[in-house]
mmCIF file of C-alpha atoms in Angstrom:
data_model
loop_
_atom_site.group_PDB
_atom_site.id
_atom_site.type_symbol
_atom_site.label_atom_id
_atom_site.label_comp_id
_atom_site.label_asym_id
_atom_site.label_seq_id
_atom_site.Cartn_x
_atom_site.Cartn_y
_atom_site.Cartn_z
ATOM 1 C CA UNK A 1 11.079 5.247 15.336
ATOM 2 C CA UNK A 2 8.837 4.501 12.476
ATOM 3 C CA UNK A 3 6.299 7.751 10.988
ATOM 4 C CA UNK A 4 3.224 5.422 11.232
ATOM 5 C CA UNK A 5 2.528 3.088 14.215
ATOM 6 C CA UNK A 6 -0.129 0.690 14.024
ATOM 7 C CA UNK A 7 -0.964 -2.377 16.524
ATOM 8 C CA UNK A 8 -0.527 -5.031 13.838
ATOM 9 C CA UNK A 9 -2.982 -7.446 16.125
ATOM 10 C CA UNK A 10 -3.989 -9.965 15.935
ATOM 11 C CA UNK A 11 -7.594 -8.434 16.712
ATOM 12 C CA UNK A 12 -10.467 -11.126 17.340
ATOM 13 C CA UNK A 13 -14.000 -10.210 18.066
ATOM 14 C CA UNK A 14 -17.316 -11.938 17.607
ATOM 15 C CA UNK A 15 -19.554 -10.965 14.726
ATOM 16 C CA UNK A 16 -21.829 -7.778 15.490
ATOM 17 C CA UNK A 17 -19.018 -5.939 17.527
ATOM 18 C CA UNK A 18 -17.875 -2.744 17.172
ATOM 19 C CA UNK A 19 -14.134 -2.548 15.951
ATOM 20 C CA UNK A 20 -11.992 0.287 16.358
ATOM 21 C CA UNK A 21 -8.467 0.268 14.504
ATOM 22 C CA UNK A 22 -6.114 2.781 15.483
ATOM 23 C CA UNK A 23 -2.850 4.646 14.200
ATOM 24 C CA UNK A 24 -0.455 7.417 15.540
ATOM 25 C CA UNK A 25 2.234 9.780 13.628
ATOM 26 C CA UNK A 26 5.327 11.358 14.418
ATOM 27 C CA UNK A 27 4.966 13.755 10.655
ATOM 28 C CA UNK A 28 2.959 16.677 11.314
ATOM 29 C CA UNK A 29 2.553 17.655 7.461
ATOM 30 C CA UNK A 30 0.511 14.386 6.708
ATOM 31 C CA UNK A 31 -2.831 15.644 5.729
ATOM 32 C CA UNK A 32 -4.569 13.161 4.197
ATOM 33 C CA UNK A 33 -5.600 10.077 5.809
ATOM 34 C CA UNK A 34 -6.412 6.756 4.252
ATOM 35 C CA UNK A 35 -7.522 2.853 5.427
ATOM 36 C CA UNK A 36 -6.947 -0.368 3.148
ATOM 37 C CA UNK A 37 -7.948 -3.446 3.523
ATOM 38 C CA UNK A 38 -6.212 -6.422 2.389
ATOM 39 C CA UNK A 39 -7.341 -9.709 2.439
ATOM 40 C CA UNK A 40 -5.213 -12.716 2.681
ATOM 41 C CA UNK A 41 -3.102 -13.111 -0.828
ATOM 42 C CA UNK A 42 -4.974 -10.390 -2.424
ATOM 43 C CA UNK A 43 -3.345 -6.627 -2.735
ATOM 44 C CA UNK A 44 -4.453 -3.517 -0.395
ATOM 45 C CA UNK A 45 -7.670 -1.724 -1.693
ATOM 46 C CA UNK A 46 -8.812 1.928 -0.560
ATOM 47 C CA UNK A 47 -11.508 1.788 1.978
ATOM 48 C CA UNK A 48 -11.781 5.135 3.195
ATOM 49 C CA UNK A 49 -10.248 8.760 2.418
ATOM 50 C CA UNK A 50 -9.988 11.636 4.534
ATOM 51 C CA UNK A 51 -8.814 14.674 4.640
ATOM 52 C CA UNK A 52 -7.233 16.943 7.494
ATOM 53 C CA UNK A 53 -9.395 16.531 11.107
ATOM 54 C CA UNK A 54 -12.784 15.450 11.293
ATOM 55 C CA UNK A 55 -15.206 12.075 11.039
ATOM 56 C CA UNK A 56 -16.236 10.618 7.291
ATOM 57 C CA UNK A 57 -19.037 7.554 7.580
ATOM 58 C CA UNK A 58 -19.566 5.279 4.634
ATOM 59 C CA UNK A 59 -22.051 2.387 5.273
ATOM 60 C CA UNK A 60 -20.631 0.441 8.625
ATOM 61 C CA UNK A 61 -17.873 2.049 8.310
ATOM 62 C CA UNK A 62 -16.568 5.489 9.695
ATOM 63 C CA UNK A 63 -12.677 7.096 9.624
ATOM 64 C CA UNK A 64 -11.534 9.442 12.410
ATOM 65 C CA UNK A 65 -8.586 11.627 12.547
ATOM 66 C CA UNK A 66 -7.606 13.975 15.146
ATOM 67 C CA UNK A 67 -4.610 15.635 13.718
ATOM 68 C CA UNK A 68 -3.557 17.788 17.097
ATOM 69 C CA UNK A 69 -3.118 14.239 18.588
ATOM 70 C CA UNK A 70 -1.576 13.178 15.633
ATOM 71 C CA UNK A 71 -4.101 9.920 15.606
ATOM 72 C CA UNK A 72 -6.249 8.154 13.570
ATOM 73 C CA UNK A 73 -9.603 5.643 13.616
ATOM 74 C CA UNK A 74 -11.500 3.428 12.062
ATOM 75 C CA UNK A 75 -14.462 2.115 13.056
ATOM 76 C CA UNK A 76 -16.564 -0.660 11.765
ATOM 77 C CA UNK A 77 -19.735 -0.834 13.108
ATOM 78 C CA UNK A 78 -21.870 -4.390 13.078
ATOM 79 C CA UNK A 79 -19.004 -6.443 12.151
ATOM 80 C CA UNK A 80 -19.132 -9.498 9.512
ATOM 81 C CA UNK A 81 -17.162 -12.297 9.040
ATOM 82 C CA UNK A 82 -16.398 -10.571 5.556
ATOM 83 C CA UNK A 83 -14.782 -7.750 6.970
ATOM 84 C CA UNK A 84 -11.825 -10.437 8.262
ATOM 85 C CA UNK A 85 -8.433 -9.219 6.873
ATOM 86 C CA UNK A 86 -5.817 -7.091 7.373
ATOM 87 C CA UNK A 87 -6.351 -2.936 7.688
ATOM 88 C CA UNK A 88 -4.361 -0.803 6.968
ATOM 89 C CA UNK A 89 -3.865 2.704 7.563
ATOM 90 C CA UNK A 90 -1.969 5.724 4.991
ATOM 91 C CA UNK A 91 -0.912 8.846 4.794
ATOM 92 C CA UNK A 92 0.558 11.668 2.622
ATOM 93 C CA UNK A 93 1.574 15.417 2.477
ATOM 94 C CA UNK A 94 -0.551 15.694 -0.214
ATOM 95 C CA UNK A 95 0.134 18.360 -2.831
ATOM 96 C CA UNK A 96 -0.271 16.555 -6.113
ATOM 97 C CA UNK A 97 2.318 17.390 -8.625
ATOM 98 C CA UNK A 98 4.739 16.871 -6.442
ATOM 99 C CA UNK A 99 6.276 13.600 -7.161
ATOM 100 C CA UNK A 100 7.245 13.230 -3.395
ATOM 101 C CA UNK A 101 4.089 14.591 -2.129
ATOM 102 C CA UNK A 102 1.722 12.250 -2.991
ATOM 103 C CA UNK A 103 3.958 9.552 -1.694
ATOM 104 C CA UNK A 104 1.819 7.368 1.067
ATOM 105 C CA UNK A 105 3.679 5.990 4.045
ATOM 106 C CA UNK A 106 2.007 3.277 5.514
ATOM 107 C CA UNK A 107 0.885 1.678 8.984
ATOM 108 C CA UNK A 108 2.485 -1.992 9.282
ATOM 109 C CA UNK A 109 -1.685 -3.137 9.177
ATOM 110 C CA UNK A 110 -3.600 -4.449 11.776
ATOM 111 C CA UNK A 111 -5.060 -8.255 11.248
ATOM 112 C CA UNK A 112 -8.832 -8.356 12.033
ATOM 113 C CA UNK A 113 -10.997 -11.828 12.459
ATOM 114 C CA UNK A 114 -14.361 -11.746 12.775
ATOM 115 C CA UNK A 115 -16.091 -15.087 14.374
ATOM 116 C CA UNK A 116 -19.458 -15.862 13.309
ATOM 117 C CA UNK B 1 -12.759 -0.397 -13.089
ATOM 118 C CA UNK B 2 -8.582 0.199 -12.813
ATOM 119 C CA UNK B 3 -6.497 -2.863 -13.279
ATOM 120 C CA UNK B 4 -3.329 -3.162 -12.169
ATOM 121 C CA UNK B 5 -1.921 -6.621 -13.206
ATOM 122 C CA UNK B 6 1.206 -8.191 -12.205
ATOM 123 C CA UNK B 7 2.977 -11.129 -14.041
ATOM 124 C CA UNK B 8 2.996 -13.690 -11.639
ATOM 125 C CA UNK B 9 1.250 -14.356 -8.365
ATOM 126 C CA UNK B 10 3.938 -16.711 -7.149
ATOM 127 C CA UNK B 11 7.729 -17.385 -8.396
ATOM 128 C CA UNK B 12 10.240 -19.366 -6.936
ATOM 129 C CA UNK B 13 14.284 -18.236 -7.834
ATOM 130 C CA UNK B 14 17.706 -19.116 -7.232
ATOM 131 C CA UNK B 15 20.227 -17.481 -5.759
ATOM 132 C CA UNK B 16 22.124 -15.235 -8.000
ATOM 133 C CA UNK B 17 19.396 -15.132 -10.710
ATOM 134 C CA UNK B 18 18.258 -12.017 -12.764
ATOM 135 C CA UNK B 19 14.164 -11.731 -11.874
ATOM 136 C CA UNK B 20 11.534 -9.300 -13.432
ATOM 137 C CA UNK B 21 8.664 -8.466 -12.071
ATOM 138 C CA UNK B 22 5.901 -6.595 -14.699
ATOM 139 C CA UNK B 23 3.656 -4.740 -14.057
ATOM 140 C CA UNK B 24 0.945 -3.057 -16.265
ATOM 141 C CA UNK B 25 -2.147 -0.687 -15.426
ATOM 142 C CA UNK B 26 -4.380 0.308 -18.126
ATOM 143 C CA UNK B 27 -6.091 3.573 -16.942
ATOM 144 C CA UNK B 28 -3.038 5.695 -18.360
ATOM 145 C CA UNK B 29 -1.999 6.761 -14.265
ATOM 146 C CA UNK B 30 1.310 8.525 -14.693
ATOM 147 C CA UNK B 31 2.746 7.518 -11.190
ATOM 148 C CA UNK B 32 3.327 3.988 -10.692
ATOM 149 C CA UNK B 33 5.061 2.382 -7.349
ATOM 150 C CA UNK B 34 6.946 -0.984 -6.010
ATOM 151 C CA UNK B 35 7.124 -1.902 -2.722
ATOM 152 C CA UNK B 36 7.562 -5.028 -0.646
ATOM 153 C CA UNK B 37 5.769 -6.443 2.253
ATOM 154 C CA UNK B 38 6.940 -8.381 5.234
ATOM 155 C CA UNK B 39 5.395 -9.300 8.294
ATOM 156 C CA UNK B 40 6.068 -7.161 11.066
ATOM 157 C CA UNK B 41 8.044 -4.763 8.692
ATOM 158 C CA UNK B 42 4.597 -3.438 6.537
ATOM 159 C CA UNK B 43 4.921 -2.029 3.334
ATOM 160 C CA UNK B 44 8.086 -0.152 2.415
ATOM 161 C CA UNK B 45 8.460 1.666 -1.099
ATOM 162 C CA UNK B 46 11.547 0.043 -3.388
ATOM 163 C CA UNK B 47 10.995 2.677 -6.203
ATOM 164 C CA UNK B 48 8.220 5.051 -8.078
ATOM 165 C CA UNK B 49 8.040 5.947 -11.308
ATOM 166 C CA UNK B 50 6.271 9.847 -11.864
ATOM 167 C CA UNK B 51 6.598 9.840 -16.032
ATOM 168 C CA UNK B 52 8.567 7.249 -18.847
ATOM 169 C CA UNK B 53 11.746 6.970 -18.302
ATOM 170 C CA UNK B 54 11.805 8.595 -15.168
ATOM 171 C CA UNK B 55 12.552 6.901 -11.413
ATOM 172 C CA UNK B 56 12.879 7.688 -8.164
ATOM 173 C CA UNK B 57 14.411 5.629 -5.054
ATOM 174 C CA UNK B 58 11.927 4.994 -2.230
ATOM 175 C CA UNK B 59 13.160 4.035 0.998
ATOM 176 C CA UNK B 60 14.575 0.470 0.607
ATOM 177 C CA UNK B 61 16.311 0.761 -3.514
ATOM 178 C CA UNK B 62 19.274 -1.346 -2.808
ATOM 179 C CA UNK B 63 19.380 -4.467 -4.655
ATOM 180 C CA UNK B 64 16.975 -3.185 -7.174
ATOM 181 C CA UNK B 65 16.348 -1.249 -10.332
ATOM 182 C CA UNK B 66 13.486 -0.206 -12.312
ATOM 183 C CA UNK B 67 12.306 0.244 -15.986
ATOM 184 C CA UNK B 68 9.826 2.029 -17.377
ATOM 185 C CA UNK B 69 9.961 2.515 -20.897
ATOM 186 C CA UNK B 70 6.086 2.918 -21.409
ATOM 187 C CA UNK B 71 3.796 4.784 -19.670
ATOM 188 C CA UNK B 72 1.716 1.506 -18.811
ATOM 189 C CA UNK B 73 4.296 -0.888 -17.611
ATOM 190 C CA UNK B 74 6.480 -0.407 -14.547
ATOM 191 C CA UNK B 75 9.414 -3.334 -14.544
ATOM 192 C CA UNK B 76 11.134 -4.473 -10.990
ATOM 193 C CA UNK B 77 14.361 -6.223 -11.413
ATOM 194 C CA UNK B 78 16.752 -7.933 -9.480
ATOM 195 C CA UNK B 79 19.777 -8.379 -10.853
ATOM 196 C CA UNK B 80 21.551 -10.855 -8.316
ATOM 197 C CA UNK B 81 18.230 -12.580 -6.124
ATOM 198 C CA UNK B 82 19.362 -12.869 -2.924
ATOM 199 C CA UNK B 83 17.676 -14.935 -0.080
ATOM 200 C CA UNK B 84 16.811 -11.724 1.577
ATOM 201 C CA UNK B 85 15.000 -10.383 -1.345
ATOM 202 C CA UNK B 86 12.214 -13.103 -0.819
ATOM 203 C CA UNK B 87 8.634 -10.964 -0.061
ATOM 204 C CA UNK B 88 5.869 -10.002 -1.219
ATOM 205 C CA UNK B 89 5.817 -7.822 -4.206
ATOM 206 C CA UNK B 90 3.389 -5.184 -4.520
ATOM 207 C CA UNK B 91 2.711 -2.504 -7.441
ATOM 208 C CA UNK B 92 0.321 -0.164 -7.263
ATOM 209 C CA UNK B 93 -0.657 3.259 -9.851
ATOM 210 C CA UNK B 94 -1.720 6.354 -8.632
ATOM 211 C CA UNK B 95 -4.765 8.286 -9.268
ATOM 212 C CA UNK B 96 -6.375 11.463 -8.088
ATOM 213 C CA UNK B 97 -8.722 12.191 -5.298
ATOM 214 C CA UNK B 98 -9.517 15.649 -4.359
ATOM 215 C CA UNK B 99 -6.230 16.994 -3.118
ATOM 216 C CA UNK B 100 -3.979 14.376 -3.277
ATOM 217 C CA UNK B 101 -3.504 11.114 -5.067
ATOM 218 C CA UNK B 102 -3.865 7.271 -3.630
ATOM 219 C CA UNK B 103 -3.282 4.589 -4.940
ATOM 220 C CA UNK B 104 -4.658 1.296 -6.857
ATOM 221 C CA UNK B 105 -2.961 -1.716 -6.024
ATOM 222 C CA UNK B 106 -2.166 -5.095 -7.712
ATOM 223 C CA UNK B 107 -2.982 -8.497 -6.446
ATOM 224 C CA UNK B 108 1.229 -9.027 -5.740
ATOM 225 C CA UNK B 109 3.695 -11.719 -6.471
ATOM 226 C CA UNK B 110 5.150 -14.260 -3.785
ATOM 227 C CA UNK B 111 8.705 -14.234 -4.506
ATOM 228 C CA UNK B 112 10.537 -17.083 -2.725
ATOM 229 C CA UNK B 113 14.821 -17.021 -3.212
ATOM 230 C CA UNK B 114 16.359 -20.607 -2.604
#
């Protein structure tokens, strides 16, 4: 069974919907949380950042993570055509310093179109 | 703004060919990763690099090895390409945020084995 499970997709929705992306964890000593989004032939760039439980909002965008259900969320709020690609979610232990700490293990990435 | 550059976006080998992959960041991160990505499979670390000279094995090393004899560049090789080795290659550098650090990713290089 993998650490991260993600729903790689494909996701479809028209423009102006609310999205919601989701992944679960089997490792309870992930703390921190990201999302990256990739779009196609480009590499994965940091979207969002969390730490431990509770909401972060930046812009149309807000991150989720309920650690005693071991499951994380992002939401995109009035979607765009420009926000078509593929999300996906990270995690670490944490604890910089620690070469195998800050290691991220990663979601397989959901695909996300947006239709104008 | 980081930059992490790779050598080539796309490459096309043989079978049995020797194949390096750079790759060079220029914000002086001292971690620096490789991993591959396949649909349905995600991304999945090869190796990661914490200092010069130093190397660890992520979770898929076989069939490659690593260099990194300055603190910029992070080298992926393959010494015998195999058909199975075709992916996307991915190399990222680490920096810090807050408690932990994430990382800065490259644009990747299409590497197709014949």
């Amino acid at each position: 069974q993998k650490e991260v499970e993600q729903d790689p997709g494909p996701l479809s929705v028209p423009e102006g919907a609310i999205v919601s992306l989701n992944c679960t964890y089997s490792n309870s000593a992930f703390q921190y949380f990201m999302w990256y989004r990739q779009y196609s032939r480009k590499g994965p760039e940091l979207l969002m950042y969390t730490y431990s439980s509770g909401n972060k909002e930046d812009g149309r965008f807000t991150a989720q993570v309920d650690k005693s259900s071991k499951y994380i969320s992002l939401f995109i709020r009035d979607s765009q055509p420009s926000d078509s690609a593929t999300y996906l979610c990270a995690m670490s232990r944490g604890a910089r310093g620690e070469t195998s700490g800050s290691r991220l293990t990663f979601g397989e990435g959901t695909q996300l179109t947006v239709n104008p | 703004d980081v930059k992490v550059t790779q050598s080539s976006r796309y490459l096309v080998k043989r079978t049995g060919e020797k194949v390096f992959l750079e790759c060079v960041q220029d914000m002086d991160h001292e971690n620096m990763f490789w991993y591959r990505q396949d649909p349905g499979l995600g991304l999945r670390l090869i190796y990661f690099s914490y200092d010069v000279k130093m190397k660890e094995k992520g979770d898929i090393p076989e069939g490659y090895s690593v260099s990194r004899e300055k603190k910029e560049r992070f080298s992926l090789i393959l010494e015998s390409a195999s058909t199975n080795q075709t992916s996307m290659y991915l190399c990222a550098s680490s920096f810090p945020l807050a408690g932990t650090d994430t990382q800065y990713f490259g644009p990747g290089t299409r590497l197709t084995v014949l």
